Structure formats: C-alpha cells, structure tokens
Coordinates of C-alpha atoms in Angstrom, one line a residue:
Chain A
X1 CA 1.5 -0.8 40.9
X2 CA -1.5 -1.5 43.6
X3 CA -3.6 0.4 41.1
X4 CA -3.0 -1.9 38.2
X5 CA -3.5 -4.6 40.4
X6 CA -6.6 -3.5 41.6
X7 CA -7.8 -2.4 38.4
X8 CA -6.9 -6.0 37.0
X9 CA -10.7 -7.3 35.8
X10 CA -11.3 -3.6 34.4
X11 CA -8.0 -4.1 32.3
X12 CA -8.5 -7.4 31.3
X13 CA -12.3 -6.4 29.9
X14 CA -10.8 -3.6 28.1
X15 CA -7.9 -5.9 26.7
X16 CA -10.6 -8.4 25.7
X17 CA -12.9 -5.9 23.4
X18 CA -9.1 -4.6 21.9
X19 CA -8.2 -8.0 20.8
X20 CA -11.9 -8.8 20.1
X21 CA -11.7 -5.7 17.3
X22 CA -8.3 -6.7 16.4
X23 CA -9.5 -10.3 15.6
X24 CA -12.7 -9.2 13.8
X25 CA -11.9 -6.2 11.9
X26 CA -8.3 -7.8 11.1
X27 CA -10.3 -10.9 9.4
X28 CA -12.5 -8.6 7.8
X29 CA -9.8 -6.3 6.1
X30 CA -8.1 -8.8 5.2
X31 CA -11.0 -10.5 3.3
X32 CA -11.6 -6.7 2.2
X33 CA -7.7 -6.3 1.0
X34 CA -7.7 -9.5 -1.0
X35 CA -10.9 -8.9 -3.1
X36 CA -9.0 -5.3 -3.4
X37 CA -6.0 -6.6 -4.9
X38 CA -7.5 -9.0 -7.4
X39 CA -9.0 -6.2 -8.5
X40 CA -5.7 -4.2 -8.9
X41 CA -4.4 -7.4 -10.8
X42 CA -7.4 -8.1 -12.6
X43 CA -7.3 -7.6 -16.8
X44 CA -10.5 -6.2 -16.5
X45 CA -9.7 -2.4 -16.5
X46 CA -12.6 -0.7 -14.7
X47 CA -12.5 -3.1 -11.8
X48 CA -8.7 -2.3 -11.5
X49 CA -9.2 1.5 -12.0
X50 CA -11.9 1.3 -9.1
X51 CA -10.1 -0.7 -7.0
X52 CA -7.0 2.3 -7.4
X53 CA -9.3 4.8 -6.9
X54 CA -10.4 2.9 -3.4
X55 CA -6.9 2.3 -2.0
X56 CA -6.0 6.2 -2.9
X57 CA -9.0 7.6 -1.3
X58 CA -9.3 5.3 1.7
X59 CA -5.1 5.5 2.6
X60 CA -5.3 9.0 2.5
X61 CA -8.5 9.5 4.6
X62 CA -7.3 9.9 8.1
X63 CA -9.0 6.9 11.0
X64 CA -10.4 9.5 13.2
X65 CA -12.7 10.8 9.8
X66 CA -13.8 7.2 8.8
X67 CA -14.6 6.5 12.7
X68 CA -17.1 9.8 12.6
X69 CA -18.5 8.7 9.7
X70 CA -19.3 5.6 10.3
X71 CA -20.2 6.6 14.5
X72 CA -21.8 9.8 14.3
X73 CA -22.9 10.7 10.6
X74 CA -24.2 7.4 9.4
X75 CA -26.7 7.2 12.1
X76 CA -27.8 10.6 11.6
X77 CA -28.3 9.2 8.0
X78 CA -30.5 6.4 9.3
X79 CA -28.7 3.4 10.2
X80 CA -29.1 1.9 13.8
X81 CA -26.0 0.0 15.0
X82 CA -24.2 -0.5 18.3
X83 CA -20.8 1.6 18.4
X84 CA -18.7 -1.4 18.4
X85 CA -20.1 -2.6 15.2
X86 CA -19.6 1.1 13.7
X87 CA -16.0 0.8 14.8
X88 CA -15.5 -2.8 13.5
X89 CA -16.6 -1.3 9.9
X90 CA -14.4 1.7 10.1
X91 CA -11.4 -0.5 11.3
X92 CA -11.8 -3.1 8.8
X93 CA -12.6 -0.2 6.1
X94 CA -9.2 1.6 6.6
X95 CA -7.1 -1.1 7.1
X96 CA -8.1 -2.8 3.9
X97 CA -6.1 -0.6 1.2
X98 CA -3.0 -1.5 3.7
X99 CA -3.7 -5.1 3.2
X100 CA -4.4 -4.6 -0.6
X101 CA -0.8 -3.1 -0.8
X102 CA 0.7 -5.3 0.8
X103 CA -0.5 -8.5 -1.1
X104 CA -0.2 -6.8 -4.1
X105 CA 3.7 -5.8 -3.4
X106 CA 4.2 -9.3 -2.8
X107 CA 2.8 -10.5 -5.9
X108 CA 4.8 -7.5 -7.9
X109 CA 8.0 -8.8 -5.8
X110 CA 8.6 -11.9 -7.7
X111 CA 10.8 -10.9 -10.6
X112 CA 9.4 -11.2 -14.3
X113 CA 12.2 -13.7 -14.9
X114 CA 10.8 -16.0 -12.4
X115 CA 7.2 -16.1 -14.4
X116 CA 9.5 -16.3 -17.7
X117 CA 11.3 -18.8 -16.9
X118 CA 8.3 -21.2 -15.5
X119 CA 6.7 -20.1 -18.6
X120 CA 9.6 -20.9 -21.0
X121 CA 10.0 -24.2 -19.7
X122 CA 6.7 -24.9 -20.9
X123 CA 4.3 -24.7 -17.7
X124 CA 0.8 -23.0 -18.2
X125 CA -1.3 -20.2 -16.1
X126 CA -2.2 -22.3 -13.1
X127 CA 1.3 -24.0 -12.8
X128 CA 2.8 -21.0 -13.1
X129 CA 1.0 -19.4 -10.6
X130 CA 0.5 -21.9 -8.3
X131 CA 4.4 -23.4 -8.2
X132 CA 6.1 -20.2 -9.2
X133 CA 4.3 -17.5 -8.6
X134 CA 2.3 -17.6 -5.3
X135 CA 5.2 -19.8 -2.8
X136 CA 7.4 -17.0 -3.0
X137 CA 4.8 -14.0 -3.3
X138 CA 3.3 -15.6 0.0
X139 CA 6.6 -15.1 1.6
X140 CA 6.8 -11.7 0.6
X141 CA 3.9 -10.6 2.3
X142 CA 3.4 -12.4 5.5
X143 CA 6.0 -9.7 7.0
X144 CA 4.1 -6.8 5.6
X145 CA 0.8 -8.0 6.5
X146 CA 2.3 -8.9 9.9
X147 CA 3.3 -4.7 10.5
X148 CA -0.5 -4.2 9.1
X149 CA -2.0 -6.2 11.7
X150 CA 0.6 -4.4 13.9
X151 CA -0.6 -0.9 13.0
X152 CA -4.3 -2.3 13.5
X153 CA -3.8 -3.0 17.0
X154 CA -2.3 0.9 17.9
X155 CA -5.3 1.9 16.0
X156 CA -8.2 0.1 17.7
X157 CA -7.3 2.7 20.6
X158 CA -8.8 5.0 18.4
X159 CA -11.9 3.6 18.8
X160 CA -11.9 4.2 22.4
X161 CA -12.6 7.7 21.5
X162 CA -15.6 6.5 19.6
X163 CA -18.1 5.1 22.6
X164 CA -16.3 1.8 22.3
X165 CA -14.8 0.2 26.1
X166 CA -11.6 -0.8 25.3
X167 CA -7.8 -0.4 26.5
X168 CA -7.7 2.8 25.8
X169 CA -11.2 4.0 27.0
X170 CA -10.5 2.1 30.1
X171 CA -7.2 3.6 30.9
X172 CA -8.6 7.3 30.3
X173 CA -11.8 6.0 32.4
X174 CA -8.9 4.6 35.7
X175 CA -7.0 7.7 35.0
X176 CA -9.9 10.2 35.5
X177 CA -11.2 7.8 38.7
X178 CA -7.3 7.8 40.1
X179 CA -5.8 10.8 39.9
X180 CA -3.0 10.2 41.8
X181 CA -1.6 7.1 39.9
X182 CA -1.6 8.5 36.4
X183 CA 1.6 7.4 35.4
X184 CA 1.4 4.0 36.3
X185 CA -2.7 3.1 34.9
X186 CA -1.3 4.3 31.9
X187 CA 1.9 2.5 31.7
X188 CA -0.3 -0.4 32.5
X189 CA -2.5 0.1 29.6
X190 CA 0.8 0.7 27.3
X191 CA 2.4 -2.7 28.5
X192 CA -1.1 -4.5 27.1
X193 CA -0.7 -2.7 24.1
X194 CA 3.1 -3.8 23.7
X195 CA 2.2 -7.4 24.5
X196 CA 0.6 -7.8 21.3
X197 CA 2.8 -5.2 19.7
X198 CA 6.1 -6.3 20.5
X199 CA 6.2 -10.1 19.7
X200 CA 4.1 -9.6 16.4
X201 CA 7.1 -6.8 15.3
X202 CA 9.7 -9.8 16.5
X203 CA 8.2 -12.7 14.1
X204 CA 8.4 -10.0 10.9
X205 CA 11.4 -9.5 11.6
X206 CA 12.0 -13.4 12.4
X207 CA 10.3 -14.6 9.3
X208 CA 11.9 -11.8 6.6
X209 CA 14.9 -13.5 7.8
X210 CA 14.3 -16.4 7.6
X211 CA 12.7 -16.3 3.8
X212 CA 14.4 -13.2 1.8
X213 CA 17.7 -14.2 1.9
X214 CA 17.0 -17.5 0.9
X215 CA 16.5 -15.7 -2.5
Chain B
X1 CA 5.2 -9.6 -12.3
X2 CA 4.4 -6.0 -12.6
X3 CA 3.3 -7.4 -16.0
X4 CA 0.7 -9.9 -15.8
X5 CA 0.6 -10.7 -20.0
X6 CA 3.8 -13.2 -19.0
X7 CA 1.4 -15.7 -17.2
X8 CA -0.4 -16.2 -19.9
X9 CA -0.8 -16.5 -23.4
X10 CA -1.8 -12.9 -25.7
X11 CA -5.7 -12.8 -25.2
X12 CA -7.4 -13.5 -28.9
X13 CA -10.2 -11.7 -30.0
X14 CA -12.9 -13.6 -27.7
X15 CA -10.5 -13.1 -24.8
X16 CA -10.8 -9.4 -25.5
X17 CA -14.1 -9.4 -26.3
X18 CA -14.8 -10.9 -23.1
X19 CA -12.6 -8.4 -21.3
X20 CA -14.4 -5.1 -23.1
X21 CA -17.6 -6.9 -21.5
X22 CA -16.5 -7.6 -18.0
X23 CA -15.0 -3.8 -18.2
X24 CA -18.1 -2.8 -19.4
X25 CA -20.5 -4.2 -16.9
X26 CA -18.2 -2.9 -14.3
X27 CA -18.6 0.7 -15.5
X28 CA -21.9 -0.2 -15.2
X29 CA -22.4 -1.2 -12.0
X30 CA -20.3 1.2 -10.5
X31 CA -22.1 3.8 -11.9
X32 CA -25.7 2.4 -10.8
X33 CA -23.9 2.2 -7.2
X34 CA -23.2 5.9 -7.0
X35 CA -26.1 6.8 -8.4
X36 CA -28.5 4.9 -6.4
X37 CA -26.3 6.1 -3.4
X38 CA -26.7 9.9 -4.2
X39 CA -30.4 9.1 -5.0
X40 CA -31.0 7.6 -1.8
X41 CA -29.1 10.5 0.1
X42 CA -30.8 13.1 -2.0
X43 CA -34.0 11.9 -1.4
X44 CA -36.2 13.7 1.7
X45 CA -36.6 11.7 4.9
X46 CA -39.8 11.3 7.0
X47 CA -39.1 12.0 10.5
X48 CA -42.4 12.2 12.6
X49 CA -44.3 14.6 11.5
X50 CA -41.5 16.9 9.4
X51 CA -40.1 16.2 6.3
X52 CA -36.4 16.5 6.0
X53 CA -34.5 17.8 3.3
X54 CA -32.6 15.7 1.2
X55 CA -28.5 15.5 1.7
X56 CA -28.1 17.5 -1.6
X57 CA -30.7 20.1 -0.7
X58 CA -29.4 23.9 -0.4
X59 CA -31.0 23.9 2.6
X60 CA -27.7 21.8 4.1
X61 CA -25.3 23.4 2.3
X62 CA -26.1 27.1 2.3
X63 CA -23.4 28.0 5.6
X64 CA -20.8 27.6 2.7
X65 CA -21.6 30.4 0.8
X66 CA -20.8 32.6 4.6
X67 CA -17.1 33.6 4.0
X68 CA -17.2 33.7 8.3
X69 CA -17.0 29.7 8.0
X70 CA -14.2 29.4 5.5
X71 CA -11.9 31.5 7.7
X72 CA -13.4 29.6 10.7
X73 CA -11.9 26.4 8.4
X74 CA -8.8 27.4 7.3
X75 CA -8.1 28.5 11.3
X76 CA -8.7 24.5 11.5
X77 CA -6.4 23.7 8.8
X78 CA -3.4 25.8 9.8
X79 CA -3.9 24.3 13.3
X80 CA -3.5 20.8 11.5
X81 CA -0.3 21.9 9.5
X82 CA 1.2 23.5 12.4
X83 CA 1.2 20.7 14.4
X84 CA 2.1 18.7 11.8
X85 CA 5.0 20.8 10.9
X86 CA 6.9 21.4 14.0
X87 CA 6.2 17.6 15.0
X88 CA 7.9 16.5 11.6
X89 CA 10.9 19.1 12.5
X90 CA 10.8 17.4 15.8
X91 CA 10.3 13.9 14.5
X92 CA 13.1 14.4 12.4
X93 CA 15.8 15.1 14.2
X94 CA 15.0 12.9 17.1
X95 CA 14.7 10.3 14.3
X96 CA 18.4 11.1 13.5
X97 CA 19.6 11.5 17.3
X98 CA 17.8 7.7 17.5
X99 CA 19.3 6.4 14.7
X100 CA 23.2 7.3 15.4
X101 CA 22.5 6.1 18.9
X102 CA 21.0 3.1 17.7
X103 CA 23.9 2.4 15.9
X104 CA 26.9 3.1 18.2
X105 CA 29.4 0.8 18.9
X106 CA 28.9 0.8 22.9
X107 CA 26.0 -1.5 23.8
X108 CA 25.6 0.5 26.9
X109 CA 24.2 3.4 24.5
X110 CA 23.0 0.8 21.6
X111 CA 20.3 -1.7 23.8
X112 CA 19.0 1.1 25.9
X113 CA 18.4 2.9 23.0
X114 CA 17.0 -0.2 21.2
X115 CA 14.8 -1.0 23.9
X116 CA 13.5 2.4 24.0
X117 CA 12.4 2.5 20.3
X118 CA 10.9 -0.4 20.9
X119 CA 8.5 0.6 23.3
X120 CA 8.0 3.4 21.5
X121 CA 7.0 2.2 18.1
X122 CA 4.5 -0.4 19.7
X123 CA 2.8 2.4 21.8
X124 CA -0.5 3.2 20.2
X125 CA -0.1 7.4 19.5
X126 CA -3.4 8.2 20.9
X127 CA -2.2 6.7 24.4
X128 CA 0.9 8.9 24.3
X129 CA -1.2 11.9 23.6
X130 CA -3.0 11.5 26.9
X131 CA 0.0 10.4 28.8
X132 CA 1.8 13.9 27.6
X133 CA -1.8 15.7 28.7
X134 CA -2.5 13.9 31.8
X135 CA 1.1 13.8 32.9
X136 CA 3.1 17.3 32.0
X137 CA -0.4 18.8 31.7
X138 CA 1.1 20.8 28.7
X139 CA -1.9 21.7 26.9
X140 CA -3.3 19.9 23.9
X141 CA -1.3 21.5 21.6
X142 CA 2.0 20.4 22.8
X143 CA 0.2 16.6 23.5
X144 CA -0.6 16.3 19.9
X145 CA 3.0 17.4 18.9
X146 CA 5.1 16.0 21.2
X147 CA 3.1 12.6 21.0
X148 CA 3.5 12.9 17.1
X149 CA 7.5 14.0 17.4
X150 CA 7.9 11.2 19.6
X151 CA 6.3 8.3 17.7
X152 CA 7.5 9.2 14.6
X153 CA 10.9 10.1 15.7
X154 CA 11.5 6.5 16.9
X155 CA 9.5 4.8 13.2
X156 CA 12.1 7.4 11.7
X157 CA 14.9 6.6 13.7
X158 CA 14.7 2.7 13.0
X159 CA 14.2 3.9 9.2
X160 CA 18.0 5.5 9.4
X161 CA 19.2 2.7 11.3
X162 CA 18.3 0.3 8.9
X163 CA 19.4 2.8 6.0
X164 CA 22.8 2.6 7.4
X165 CA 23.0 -1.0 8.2
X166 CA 22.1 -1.3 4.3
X167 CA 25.1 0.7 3.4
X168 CA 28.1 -1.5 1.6
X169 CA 30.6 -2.3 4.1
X170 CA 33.3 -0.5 2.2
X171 CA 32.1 2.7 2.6
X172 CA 32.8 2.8 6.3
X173 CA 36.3 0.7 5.8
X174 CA 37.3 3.4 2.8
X175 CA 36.2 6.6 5.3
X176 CA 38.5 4.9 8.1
X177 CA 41.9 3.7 5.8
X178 CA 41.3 7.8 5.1
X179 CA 42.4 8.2 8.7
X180 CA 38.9 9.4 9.9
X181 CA 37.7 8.8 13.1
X182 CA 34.3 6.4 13.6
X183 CA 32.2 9.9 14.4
X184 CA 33.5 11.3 11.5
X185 CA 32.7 8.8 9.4
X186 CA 29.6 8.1 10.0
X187 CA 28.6 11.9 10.4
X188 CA 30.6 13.0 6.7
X189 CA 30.2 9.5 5.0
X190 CA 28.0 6.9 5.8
X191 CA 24.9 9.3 7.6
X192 CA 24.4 11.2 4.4
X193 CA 24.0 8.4 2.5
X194 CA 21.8 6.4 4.6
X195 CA 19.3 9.6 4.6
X196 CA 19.5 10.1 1.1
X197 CA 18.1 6.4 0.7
X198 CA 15.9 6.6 3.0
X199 CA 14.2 10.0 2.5
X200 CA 11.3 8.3 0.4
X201 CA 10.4 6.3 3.3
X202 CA 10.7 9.3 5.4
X203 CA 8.4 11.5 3.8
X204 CA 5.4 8.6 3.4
X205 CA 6.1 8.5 7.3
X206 CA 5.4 11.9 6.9
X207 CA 2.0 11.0 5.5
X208 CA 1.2 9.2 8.3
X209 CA 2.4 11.9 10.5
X210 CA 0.0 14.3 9.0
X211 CA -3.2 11.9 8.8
X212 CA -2.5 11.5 12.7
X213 CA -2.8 15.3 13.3
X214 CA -6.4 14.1 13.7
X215 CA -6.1 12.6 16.5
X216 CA -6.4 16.0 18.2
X217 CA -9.9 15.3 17.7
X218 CA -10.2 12.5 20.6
X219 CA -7.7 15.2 23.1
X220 CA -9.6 18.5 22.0
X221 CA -7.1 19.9 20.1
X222 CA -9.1 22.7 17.8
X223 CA -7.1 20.8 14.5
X224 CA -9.7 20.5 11.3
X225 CA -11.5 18.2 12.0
X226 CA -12.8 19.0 15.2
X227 CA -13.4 22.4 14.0
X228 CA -15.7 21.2 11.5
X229 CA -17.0 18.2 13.1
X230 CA -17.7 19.2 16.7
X231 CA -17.6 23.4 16.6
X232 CA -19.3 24.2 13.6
X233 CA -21.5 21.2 13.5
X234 CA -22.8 21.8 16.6
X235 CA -22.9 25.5 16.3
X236 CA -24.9 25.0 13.4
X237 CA -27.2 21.8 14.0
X238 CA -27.1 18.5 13.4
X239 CA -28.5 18.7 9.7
X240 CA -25.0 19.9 8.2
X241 CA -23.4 17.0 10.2
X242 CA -22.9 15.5 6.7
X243 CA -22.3 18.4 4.0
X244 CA -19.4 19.1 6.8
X245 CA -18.4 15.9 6.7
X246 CA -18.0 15.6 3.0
X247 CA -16.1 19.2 2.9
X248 CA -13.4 18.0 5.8
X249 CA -12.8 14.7 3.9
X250 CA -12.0 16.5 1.1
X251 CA -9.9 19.0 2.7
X252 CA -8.0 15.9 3.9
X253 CA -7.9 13.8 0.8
X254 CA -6.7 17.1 -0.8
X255 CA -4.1 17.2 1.9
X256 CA -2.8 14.3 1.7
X257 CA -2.8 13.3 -1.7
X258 CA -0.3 16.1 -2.7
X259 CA 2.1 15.2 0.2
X260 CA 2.0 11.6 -1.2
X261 CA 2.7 12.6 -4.7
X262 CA 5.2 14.6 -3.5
X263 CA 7.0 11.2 -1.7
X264 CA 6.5 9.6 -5.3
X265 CA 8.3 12.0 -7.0
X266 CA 10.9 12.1 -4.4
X267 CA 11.0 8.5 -4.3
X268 CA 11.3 8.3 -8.7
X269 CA 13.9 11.0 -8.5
X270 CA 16.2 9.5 -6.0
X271 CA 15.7 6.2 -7.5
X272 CA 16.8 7.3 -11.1
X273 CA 19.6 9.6 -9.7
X274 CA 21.5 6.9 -7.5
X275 CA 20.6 4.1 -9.5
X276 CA 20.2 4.9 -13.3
X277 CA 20.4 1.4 -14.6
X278 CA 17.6 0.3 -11.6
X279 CA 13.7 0.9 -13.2
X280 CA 11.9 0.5 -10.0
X281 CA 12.5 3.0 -7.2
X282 CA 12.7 2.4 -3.5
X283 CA 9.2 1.5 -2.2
X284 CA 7.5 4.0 -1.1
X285 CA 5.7 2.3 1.4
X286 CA 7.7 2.6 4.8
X287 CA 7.4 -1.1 5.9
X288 CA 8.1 -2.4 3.2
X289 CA 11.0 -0.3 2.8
X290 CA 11.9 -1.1 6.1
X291 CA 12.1 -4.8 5.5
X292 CA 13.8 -4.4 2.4
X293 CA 16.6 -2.5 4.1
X294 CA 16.5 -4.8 6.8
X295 CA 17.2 -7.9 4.4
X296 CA 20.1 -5.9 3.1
X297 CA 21.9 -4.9 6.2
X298 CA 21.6 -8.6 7.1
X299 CA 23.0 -9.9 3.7
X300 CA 25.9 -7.3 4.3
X301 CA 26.5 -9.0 7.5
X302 CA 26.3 -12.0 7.0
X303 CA 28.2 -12.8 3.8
X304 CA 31.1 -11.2 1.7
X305 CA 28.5 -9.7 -0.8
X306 CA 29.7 -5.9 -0.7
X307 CA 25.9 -4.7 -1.4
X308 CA 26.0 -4.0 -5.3
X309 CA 22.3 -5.6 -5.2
X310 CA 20.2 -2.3 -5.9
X311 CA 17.4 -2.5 -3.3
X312 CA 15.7 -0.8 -6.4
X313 CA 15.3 -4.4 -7.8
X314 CA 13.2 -5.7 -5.6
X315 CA 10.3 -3.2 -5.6

C-alpha cells in the first residue's frame, strides 16, 4: 500500500495521458464512426460498399497490428510524429468500425413499422427522421456506444507497449523499479483502470433500463 | 429500418440519375486514392546519398520466395491458434462455472461472484497478462492464455447469465412441478437452453479472443506477429519492415474473417431453427447481444410477460 502511496504523482501522470487518449481518440472515432455509418446508410452504393469493406477490414485487424503500423512502419515510411500522436490515430482508427456498428444497429433497431406508420400518417423525410426515427435510434445506441468507449479505455493500455507513458507503461515501469511489491503496484494500476471502467459499465446498464422497456 | 426506401418517396429518374453519379464519382475517387497511395509507396525514396527501392520493388519482397520463412510463419501462426485454442477451452468453461455461480440462489455465492466478474471484465487484458508473468512467473505462454481464459471467461460468463435470465419463467416453474430439484433444473433444462441462445455471442467473443492473441507481442510471446514483426524483421533489416507487415495483416484478416463468418452462420442457423417465424437472427455483436438479453431478463422480471417476444425482433 506504501508503494502506491509513494508512487502517487507517477500514477496520477500515467492516469492523466490514459484518460487524455481516451478523451481524444474516443472524440475522434466517434467523428470517424459516424461519417462511417452514413456511409453504410447512404443510397449511394459505392460509398456504402466502401464503408463495408472498411468496418470488415479494420474489426478484424487486431490493435497490436494497427499500433505497429502506425508506430514502427509508417515512420520507416517517412512520416515524423511523436508516439502519442501515432497511438491516438491507431486508437481512434480501430475503434471507429465499433462506433459505426453501433450507430448503425441503432438506427436498424427501430422497427420498419415505426417509419411506416410516421409515413402513412402523412409526415415526410425530415419529420420522419427527425421525430420518429432518430429519438428512439439515439436511445438505442447510447448503451452500445457506452461498452465502446468502455473497451477503448482497456485498450489504451495497449498503447503503453507502444513508447506511450501511460497506466500501463507506468505500472510495468514501478513494477520493474519495486520488485518486492508487484502485487499491489499492479493492483493499483487495475483499480485506475476500473474507476473509469466500472461506473461507465453501471450507466449502460442504468440507461438500457431505463429506455428499452419503455418500448 | 433495415430498409431505407420507407423514408422516402421511390427515387424518379433524376433521383437515380443523381445516385449513378454520386456512385460514380465515388468509384472514382476511391480508385485515384489507392492508386496514388501504391504510386507513392512504389516510388524510390532519396535517403542521403542511396536511393531506396520502392515498397513494391522485388528487392523487399524476395525473402518470400525462401520456403525457410514460411515455416518460420506458420510456427508463428500455430503459436497464435494454440493459445487461442486452449484459452477458448478454458474461457469456456470458466464462463459456464461463472455463469451458474452468478446465478445461484445463495447471495453468499451470487455477489462475490458478481463482484468478481466485475473486476474482471473492467481489467484491461494486457495488465492481467503481466500480473500472471510478473506474479506466478509462469512463462509467457501460460500469461497470454491464462490472461485470455480469464477475461473472456468472465465476458462469457455474464453472456450465460444473461442468457438464462432471458429464459421464460415457465421453463424453470415446468422443470420444478416435474419434481426436479433447482440443480437439476437448471443443469437438464434451463442451462442448455441459455447456451444454445447464446452461442452466437459466444463465438464473436471468440473473435475477440483470437485478435487478442496478439497481445503476446507486448509480453514476448513468439505468437505471429512478433515472429514477423520483431524476429524476422529484424533478422532480415529494416527494409522488409513493411512487405512483413502487409503479409501478417493478411494472415490475420484471413484469420479472422473466416472465424466471423463462421459466427454468422451460427448465428443465421440458430436464429432460423429456434425461431422460424423471426427473419432477423440474434445479433452477432456480443454487446449488443448482451443488452438485448439484459432487457429481456428484466421484462421477465418485472412483469407477467412470459417472454414470447423473440429477441430475434429487435436485431
């Protein structure tokens, strides 16, 4: 326990960067994911057979294989950036098909009926959309993109394998210094990890609730 | 909504005109994009003095045609199926051990258990991995799996529990008027059924478990990609850092595109076997799945409804 403690300023640095690329590449993937998903629901074909193409290709390209690209190969290939920006792209890059699904289950959740109905009562594209369609595909999705952003946070750690400082690079980095106090550094470092985790997994749960019986 | 023609009225022939165009100029642009990308990799880079060969160029590609680096890749592949194999076994049945635990009548077992899972799933699996190789100093190898087994056990284990909160009430009430005992009926009766539902949800998790195999890379387990990306690449130079790259990511995509086509299927079949009437199958991804199973269980519990809503329904 002295250890953590001790170590308090190194943790709190390390926590910082994790919720720094949590913020930043969560924002960006999520700007990513939403262009991605028009496209999917776009009439335009080619943009929506690209935009399947991506989501295939990216969700079944493993983190630690976008991280070397975009840390070790690209610079051979020229580029000069910092790790932390080469780790914010890879984040934001494989989290963006997750965010494109999710959006785009929500939108595909509303029964045809619904659409229909709004339709058959006489209301056109946008009041369709914007009084039938989009209240209740917006509460279809929050949850899901809420377990996203959760699986973004476990996967920042993977960036502390890439050059980047953060929770997880510190906890290895206090481990190797205090060999003797193992267990508890890294207990530490799993307790900051479950104080995002853990009340982000309670709110999905919380607002699926509170919407999806409703219907 | 999974067709969008409702929203609006049918397109006329400008409409579809304008459509054809958009498409069109798409193609276009998409193509331009990959070509100028493969143009600009292909082209020779000044570096100093030396000129270096362009991405494309033999040059970078010619340790493929040595039969000594294939077998030095497939050892890196069967190291990433192994551990991806026994940790599924693993995650498996400590995902069923969870789940009935989860689910036991005596809180003394049910909130410990709970809790557990808890801290579990919100673990990142990287940190786990060096917690089993710091800690029981096992060897990579057994980090990777048990870390794997572990995480996934608990995602797999909440997947059950959720599957067998979903169940209609009646099946458990039917099982015990039959004069079964609680174990027995949820062991003969309500457990087979709960897996059965969830078993789509439990193979994408699958997915997941395999993509996470490379992981190993970050603990130095020999697993593809550090094979190809740290002992070959560095056995061989720098300059086939990429052609490497491209091989391993499509070992990977290869990988794991079959093993998700595989949960498709899984997940059509099971849909049109237990539910003919239902078009839509389960979802196939697992938190969604999850939630949907979730909103079940609660609408069993909280109302007479006896569950005849299809969770097929709601995609």
């Amino acid at each position: 326990m002295d250890v953590i403690i001790e170590n308090l300023p190194t943790y709190l640095s390390g926590f910082g960067t994790t919720i720094l690329l949590l913020i930043v590449s969560g924002l960006a993937a999520l700007v990513i994911g939403t262009i991605v998903a028009a496209m999917r629901i776009s009439p335009v074909a080619t943009l929506r057979t690209v935009a399947t193409v991506y989501t295939e290709v990216v969700r079944n390209t493993p983190l630690t294989l976008v991280l070397i690209f975009c840390a070790f190969v690209l610079p051979y290939l020229g580029s000069r950036m910092p790790y932390f920006v080469a780790a914010i792209i890879a984040l934001s890059v494989y989290t963006s098909p997750f965010v494109a699904e999710a959006l785009r289950s929500g939108i595909n959740g509303v029964p045809v009926g619904q659409a229909e109905a709004a339709r058959s009562v006489g209301l056109g594209f946008r009041q369709t959309v914007s009084l039938v369609i989009l209240p209740q595909a917006f509460r279809m999705t929050i949850p899901p993109l809420i377990n996203v952003f959760i699986a973004l946070t476990k996967n920042t750690s993977v960036a502390g394998g890439f050059f980047v400082i953060e929770l997880f690079a510190v906890g290895k980095q206090l481990a190797n210094d205090n060999g003797d106090a193992v267990i508890p550094i890294l207990l530490g470092v799993a307790t900051f990890y479950l104080i995002i985790t853990v009340p982000l997994g309670l709110l999905a749960v919380q607002l699926e609730r509170k919407w999806v019986v409703q219907r | 909504m999974s067709n969008a023609s409702v929203l609006f009225d049918a397109p006329g022939p400008r409409a579809r005109a304008l459509s054809r165009t958009l498409s069109v100029i798409t193609a276009v642009l998409v193509i331009g994009g990959l070509l100028w990308m493969f143009l600009v990799l292909n082209s020779p880079k000044e570096s100093g003095d030396i000129t270096l060969p362009g991405m494309f160029d033999e040059s970078r590609w010619d340790i493929f045609a040595n039969p000594e680096v294939w077998t030095f890749i497939g050892q890196g592949v069967w190291n990433t199926l192994r551990a991806a194999l026994v940790a599924s076994v693993l995650a498996v049945a400590l995902g069923v051990v969870l789940s009935l635990l989860r689910s036991a009548r005596n809180p003394w077992i049910r909130i410990p258990t709970a809790v557990v899972i808890e801290f579990f799933r919100g673990m990142p699996v990287l940190l786990m991995m060096l917690f089993i190789l710091l800690v029981f100093s096992t060897g990579d190898y057994w980090a990777v799996v048990g870390a794997l087994a572990i995480y996934n056990g608990a995602l797999i284990g909440e997947a059950l529990r959720a599957g067998l909160a979903a169940l209609p009430r009646g099946q458990r009430e039917a099982a015990l008027s039959l004069g079964m005992r609680q174990l027995q009926s949820k062991m003969l009766v309500e457990f087979p059924q709960a897996f059965r539902q969830m078993l789509p949800i439990i193979v994408a998790q699958l997915v997941v478990l395999l993509k996470d195999t490379s992981l190993g890379f970050i603990v130095g387990y020999p697993e593809l990609l550090r094979t190809t990306m740290n002992n070959l690449s560095s056995f061989y130079g720098n300059r086939y850092l990429f052609p490497l790259w491209v091989v391993t990511f499509l070992i990977y995509l290869a990988m794991n595109l079959s093993l998700s086509w595989f949960a498709r299927w899984l997940s059509r079949r099971t849909a049109s076997r237990y539910r003919p009437s239902g078009k839509g199958g389960p979802p196939v991804d697992p938190t969604q799945g999850m939630l949907v199973a979730e909103a079940m269980a609660d609408a069993n519990r909280s109302g007479s409804s006896t569950g005849d809503v299809a969770p097929g329904s709601r995609p």
